[in-house]
Coordinates of C-alpha atoms and ligand atoms in Angstrom, one line a residue:
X1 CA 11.0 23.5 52.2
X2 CA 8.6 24.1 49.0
X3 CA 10.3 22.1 46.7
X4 CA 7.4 23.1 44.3
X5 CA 8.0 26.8 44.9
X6 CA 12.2 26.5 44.0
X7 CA 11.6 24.4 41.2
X8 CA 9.4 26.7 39.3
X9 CA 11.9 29.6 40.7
X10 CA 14.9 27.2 38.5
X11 CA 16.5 25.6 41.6
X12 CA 18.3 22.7 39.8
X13 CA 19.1 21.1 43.3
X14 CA 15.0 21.2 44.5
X15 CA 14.6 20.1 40.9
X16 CA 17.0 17.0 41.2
X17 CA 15.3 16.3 44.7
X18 CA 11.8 16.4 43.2
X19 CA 12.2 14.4 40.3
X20 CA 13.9 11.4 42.9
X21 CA 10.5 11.9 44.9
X22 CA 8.1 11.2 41.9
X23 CA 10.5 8.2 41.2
X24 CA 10.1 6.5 44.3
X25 CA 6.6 7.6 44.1
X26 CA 6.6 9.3 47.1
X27 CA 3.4 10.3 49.2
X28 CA 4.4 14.0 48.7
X29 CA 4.9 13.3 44.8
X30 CA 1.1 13.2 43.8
X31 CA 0.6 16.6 45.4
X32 CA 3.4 18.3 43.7
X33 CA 2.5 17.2 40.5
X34 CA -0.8 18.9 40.9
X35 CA 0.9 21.5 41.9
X36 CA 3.3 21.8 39.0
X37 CA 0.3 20.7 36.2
X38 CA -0.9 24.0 35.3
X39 CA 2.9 24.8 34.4
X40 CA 3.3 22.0 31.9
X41 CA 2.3 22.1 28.6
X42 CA 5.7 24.4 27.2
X43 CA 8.0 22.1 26.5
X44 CA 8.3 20.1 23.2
X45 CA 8.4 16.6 24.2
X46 CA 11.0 14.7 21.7
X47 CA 11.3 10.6 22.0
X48 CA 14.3 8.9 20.5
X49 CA 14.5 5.3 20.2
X50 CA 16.0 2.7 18.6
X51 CA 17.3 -0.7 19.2
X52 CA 20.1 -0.7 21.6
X53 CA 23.6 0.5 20.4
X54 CA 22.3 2.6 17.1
X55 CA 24.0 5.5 18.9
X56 CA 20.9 7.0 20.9
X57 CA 22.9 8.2 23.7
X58 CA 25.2 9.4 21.6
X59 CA 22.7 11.4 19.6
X60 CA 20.7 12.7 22.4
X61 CA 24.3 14.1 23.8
X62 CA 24.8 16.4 20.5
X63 CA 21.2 17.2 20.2
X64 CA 21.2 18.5 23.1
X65 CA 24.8 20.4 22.7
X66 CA 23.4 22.0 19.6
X67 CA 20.1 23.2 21.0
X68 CA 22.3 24.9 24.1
X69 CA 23.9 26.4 21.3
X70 CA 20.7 28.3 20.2
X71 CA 20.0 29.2 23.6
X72 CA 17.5 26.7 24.1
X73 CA 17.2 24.9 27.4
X74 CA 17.1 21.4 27.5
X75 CA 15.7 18.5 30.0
X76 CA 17.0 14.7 29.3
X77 CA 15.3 11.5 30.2
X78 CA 17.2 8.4 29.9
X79 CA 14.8 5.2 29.7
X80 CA 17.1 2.0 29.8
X81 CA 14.9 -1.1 31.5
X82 CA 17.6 -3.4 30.1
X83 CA 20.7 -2.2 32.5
X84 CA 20.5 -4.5 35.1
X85 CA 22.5 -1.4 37.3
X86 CA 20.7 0.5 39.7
X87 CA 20.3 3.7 38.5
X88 CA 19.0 2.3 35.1
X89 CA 22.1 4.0 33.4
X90 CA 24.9 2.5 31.6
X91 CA 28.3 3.7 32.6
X92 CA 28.9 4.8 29.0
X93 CA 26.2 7.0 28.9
X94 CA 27.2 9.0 32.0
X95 CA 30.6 9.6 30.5
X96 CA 29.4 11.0 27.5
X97 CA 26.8 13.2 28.9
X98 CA 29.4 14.6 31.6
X99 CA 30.3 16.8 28.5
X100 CA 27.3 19.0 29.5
X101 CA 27.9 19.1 33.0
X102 CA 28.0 22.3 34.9
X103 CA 25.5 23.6 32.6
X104 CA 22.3 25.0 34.4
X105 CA 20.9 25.2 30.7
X106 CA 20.5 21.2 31.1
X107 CA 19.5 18.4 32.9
X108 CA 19.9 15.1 32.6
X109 CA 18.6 12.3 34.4
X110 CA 18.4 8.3 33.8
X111 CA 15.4 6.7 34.6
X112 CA 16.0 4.0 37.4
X113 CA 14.9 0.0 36.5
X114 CA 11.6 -0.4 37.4
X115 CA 9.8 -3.4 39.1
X116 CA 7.2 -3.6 36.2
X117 CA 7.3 -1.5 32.8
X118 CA 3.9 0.0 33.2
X119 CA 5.4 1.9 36.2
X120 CA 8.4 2.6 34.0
X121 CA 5.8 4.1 31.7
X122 CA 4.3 6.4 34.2
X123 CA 7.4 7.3 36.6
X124 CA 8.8 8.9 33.0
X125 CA 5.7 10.9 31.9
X126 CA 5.9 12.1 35.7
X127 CA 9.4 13.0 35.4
X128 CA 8.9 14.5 32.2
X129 CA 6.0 16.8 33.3
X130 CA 8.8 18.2 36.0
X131 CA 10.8 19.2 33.7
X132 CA 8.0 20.3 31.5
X133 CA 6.8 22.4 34.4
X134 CA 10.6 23.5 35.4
X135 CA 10.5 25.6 32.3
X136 CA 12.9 23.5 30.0
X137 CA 12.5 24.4 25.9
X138 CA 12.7 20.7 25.2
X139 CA 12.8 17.6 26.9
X140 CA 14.9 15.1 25.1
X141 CA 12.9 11.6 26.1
X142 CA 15.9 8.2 25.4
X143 CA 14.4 4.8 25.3
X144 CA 15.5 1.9 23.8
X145 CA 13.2 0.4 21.6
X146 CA 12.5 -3.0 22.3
X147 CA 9.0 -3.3 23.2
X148 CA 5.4 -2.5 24.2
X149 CA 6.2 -0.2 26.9
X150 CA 9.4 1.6 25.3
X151 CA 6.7 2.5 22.6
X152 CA 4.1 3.7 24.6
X153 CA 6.9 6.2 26.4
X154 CA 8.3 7.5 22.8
X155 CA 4.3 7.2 21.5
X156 CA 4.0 10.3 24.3
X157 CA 6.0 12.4 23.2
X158 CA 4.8 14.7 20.4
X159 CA 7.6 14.2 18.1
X160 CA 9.7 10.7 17.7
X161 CA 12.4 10.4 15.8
X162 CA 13.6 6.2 15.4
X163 CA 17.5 5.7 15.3
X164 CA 18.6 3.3 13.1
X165 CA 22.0 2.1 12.3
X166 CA 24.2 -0.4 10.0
X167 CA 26.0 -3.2 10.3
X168 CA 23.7 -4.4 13.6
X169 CA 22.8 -7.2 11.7
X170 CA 19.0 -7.0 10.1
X171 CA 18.9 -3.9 7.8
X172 CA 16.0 -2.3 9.4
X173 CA 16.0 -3.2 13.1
X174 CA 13.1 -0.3 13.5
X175 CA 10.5 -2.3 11.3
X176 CA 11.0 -5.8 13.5
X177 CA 10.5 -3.7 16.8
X178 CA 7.3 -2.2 15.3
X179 CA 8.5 1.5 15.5
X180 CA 8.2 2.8 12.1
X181 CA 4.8 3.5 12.8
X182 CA 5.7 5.7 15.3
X183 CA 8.5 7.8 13.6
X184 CA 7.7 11.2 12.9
X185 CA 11.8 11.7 11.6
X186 CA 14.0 8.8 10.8
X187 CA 17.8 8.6 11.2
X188 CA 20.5 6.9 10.0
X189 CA 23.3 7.3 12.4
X190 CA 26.4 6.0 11.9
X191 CA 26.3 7.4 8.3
X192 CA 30.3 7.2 8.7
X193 CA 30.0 3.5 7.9
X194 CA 29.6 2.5 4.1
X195 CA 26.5 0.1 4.4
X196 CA 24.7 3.4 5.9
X197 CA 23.7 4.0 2.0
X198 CA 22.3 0.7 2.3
X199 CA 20.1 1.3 5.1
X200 CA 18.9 4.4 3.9
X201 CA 17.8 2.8 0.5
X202 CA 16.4 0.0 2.9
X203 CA 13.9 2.3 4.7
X204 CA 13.0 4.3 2.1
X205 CA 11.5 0.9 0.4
X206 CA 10.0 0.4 3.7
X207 CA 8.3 3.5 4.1
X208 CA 6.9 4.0 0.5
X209 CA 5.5 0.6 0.5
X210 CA 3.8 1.6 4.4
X211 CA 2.8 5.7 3.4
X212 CA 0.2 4.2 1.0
X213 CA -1.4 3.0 4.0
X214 CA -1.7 6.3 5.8
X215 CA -2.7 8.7 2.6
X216 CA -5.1 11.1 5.5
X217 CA -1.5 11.5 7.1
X218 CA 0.2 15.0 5.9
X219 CA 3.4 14.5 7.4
X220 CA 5.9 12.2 5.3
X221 CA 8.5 10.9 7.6
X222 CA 12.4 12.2 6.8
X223 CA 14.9 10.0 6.5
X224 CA 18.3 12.2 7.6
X225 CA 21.5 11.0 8.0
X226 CA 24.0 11.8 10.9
X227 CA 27.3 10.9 12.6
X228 CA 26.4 11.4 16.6
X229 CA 30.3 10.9 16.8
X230 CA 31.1 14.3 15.4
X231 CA 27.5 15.8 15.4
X232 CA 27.4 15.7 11.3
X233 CA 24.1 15.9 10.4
X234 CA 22.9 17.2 14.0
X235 CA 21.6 20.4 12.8
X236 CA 19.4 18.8 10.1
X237 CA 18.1 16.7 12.5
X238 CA 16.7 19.8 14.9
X239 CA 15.3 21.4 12.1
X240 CA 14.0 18.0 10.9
X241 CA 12.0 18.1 14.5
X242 CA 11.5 21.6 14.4
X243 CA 9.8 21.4 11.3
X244 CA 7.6 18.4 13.1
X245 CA 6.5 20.6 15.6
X246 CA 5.7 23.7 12.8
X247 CA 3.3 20.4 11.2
X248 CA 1.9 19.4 14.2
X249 CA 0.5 23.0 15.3
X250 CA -0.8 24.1 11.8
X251 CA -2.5 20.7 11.1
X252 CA -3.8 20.4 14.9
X253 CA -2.4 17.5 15.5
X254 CA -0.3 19.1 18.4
X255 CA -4.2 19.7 20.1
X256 CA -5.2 16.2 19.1
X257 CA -1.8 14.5 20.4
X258 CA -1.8 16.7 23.6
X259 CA -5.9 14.9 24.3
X260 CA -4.1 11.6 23.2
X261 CA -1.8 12.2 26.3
X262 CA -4.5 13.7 28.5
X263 CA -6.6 10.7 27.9
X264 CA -4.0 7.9 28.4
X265 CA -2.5 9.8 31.9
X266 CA -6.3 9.6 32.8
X267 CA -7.2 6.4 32.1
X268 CA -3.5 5.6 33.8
X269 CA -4.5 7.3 36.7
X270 CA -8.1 5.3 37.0
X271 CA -6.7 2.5 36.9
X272 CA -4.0 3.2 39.4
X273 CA -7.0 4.5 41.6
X274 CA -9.7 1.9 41.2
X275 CA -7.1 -0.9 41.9
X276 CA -5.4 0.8 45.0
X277 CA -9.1 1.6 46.7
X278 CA -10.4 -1.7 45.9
X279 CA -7.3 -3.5 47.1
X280 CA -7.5 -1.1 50.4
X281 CA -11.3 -2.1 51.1
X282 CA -10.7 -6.1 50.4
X283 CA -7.2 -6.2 51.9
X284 CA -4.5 -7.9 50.0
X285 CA -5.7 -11.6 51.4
X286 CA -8.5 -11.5 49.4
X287 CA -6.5 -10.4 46.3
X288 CA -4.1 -13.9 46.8
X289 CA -7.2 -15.8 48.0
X290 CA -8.8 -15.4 44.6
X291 CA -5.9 -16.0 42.7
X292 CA -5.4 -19.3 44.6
X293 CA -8.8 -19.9 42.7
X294 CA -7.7 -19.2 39.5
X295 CA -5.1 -20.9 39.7
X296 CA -7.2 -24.0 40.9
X297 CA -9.3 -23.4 37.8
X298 CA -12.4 -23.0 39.9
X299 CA -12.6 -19.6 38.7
X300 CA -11.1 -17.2 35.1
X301 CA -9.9 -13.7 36.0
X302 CA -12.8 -11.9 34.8
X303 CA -14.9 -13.6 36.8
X304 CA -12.8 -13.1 39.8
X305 CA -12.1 -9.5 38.9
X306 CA -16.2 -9.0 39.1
X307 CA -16.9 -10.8 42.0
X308 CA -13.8 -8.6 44.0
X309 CA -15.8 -5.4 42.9
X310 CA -18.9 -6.8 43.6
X311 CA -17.2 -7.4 47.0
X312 CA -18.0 -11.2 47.0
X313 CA -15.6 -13.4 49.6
X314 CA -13.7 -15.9 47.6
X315 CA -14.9 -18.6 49.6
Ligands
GDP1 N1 31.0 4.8 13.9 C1 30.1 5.3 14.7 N2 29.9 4.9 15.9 C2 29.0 5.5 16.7 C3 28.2 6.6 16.2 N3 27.3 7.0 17.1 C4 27.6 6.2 18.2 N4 28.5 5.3 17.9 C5 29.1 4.3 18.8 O1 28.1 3.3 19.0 C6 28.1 2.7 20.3 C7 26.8 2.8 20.9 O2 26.4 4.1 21.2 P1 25.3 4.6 22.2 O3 25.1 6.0 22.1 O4 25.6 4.1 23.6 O5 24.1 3.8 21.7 P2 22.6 3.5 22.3 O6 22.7 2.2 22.9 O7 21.7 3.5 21.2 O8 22.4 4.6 23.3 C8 29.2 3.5 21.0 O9 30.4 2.8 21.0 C9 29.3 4.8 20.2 O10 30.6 5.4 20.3 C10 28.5 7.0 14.8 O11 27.8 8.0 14.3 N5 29.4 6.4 14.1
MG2 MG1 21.8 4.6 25.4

């Protein structure tokens, strides 16, 4: 079966089947990514992240139930490293996106846990470029924000919008994690709670102190407020993004972000290469043989790293 073939035709089942193949980074996933490559490049890509229980999931649920509403179609990628389940998705979250089950319109999937975040990194740009390719008017990208590799996933997407919420203890959870600089649209979920004013005045400090940094940048990050309990403030939000995107394609930053991508999956992809073709013509003894050096001090990495291309034996 061309699993290829039915998931450009919209067969949600070759779809699901698909996107488990480039997980496990099967042998037959490279070559139906090629395949599918020249059909990306549709969909707008929208991260949303946060620190963990802002209300992503939440969010990312009524997003997506209001874009349905406009007839849009809508892919979801849920990125959760820190559920130890298999399946990388808390039990909560299923439950809440069940409300959109049935719907061919959408499509959901959690990312499994991942041995090391870098993979984590690259299974969901695959994942995400099957949905692109799969036709879907936006893919919805979850990940909790919480370090290096959450921010290089929401950092590929071409609009990121940052979750924060009160009462979670510090009043902007976004500025320790480092993701302001990333947010393209801000929130304040939760806005049912009375400190919310507080956070909002809190960010707004934040951000006028950190836009006189960036005075080349047109775009001045929104703060909006919502309740992803009851969806207020939902359809500010999409236009909020919307509006992004309008920015983004009249400046030419969408062209510029889109080479950003291009040149990260390459560079991704080299190293991927290099490593797997080198560690194919040395043999993985080698590999441990060295590090036995460095750990023995006889040798640093970068020498050893040389000496393994310049196929040297370690002893
Ligand atoms: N009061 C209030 N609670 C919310 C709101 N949005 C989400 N929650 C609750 O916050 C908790 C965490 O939500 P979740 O979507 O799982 O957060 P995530 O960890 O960021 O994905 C859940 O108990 C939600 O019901 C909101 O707007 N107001
Ligand atoms: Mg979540």
């Amino acid at each position: 079966v061309d699993l290829v073939a039915q998931t450009l035709a919209g067969d949600r089942r070759a779809l699901a089947r698909l996107i488990s193949r480039v997980e496990d980074n099967a042998p037959s996933a490279r070559q139906a990514l090629a395949a599918l490559y020249a059909h990306t490049g549709q969909a707008h890509l929208i991260g949303v992240t946060g620190a963990p229980g802002t209300g992503k999931s939440t969010l990312v649920n009524q997003m997506a139930k209001a874009l349905r509403a406009q007839e849009r179609t809508v892919g979801v990628v849920a990125v959760d490293p820190t559920s130890p389940f298999s399946g990388g998705a808390l039990l909560g979250d299923r439950v809440r996106m069940r409300d959109l089950s049935g719907d061919p319109g959408i499509f959901i999937r959690s990312m499994a846990t991942r041995g090391s975040l870098g993979g984590l990194a690259q299974a969901t740009d695959d994942v995400v470029k099957v949905l692109d390719a799969a036709g879907f008017d936006v893919v919805l990208i979850e990940t909790v924000g919480a370090g290096q590799s959450e921010v290089e996933i929401a950092r590929t997407a071409h609009s990121t919008v940052v979750i924060e919420a009160p009462g979670l203890g510090d009043d902007v959870q976004a500025l320790k994690a480092g993701l302001l600089e990333i947010a393209d649209v801000l929130v304040v979920n939760k806005s049912d709670r009375p400190e919310a004013a507080r956070t909002v005045r809190a960010l707004e400090a934040t951000l006028a102190l950190g836009r006189s940094n960036h005075p080349e940048d047109g775009w001045e990050p929104p703060i909006l407020q919502t309740v992803a309990l009851d969806g207020t403030g939902v359809p500010e939000l999409l236009d909020a993004v919307a509006a992004h995107r309008s920015y983004l394609e009249q400046s030419g930053s969408w062209t510029h972000r889109e080479r950003n991508r291009a040149r990260t999956n390459l560079t991704r992809a080299l190293e991927r290469e290099l490593i797997d073709q080198l560690t194919r013509r040395v043999g993985p003894d080698a590999l441990e043989r060295w590090v036995d050096r460095i750990v023995a001090r006889e040798v640093d990495a970068y020498a050893a790293a040389h000496a393994l291309i310049e196929g040297q034996d370690p002893r």
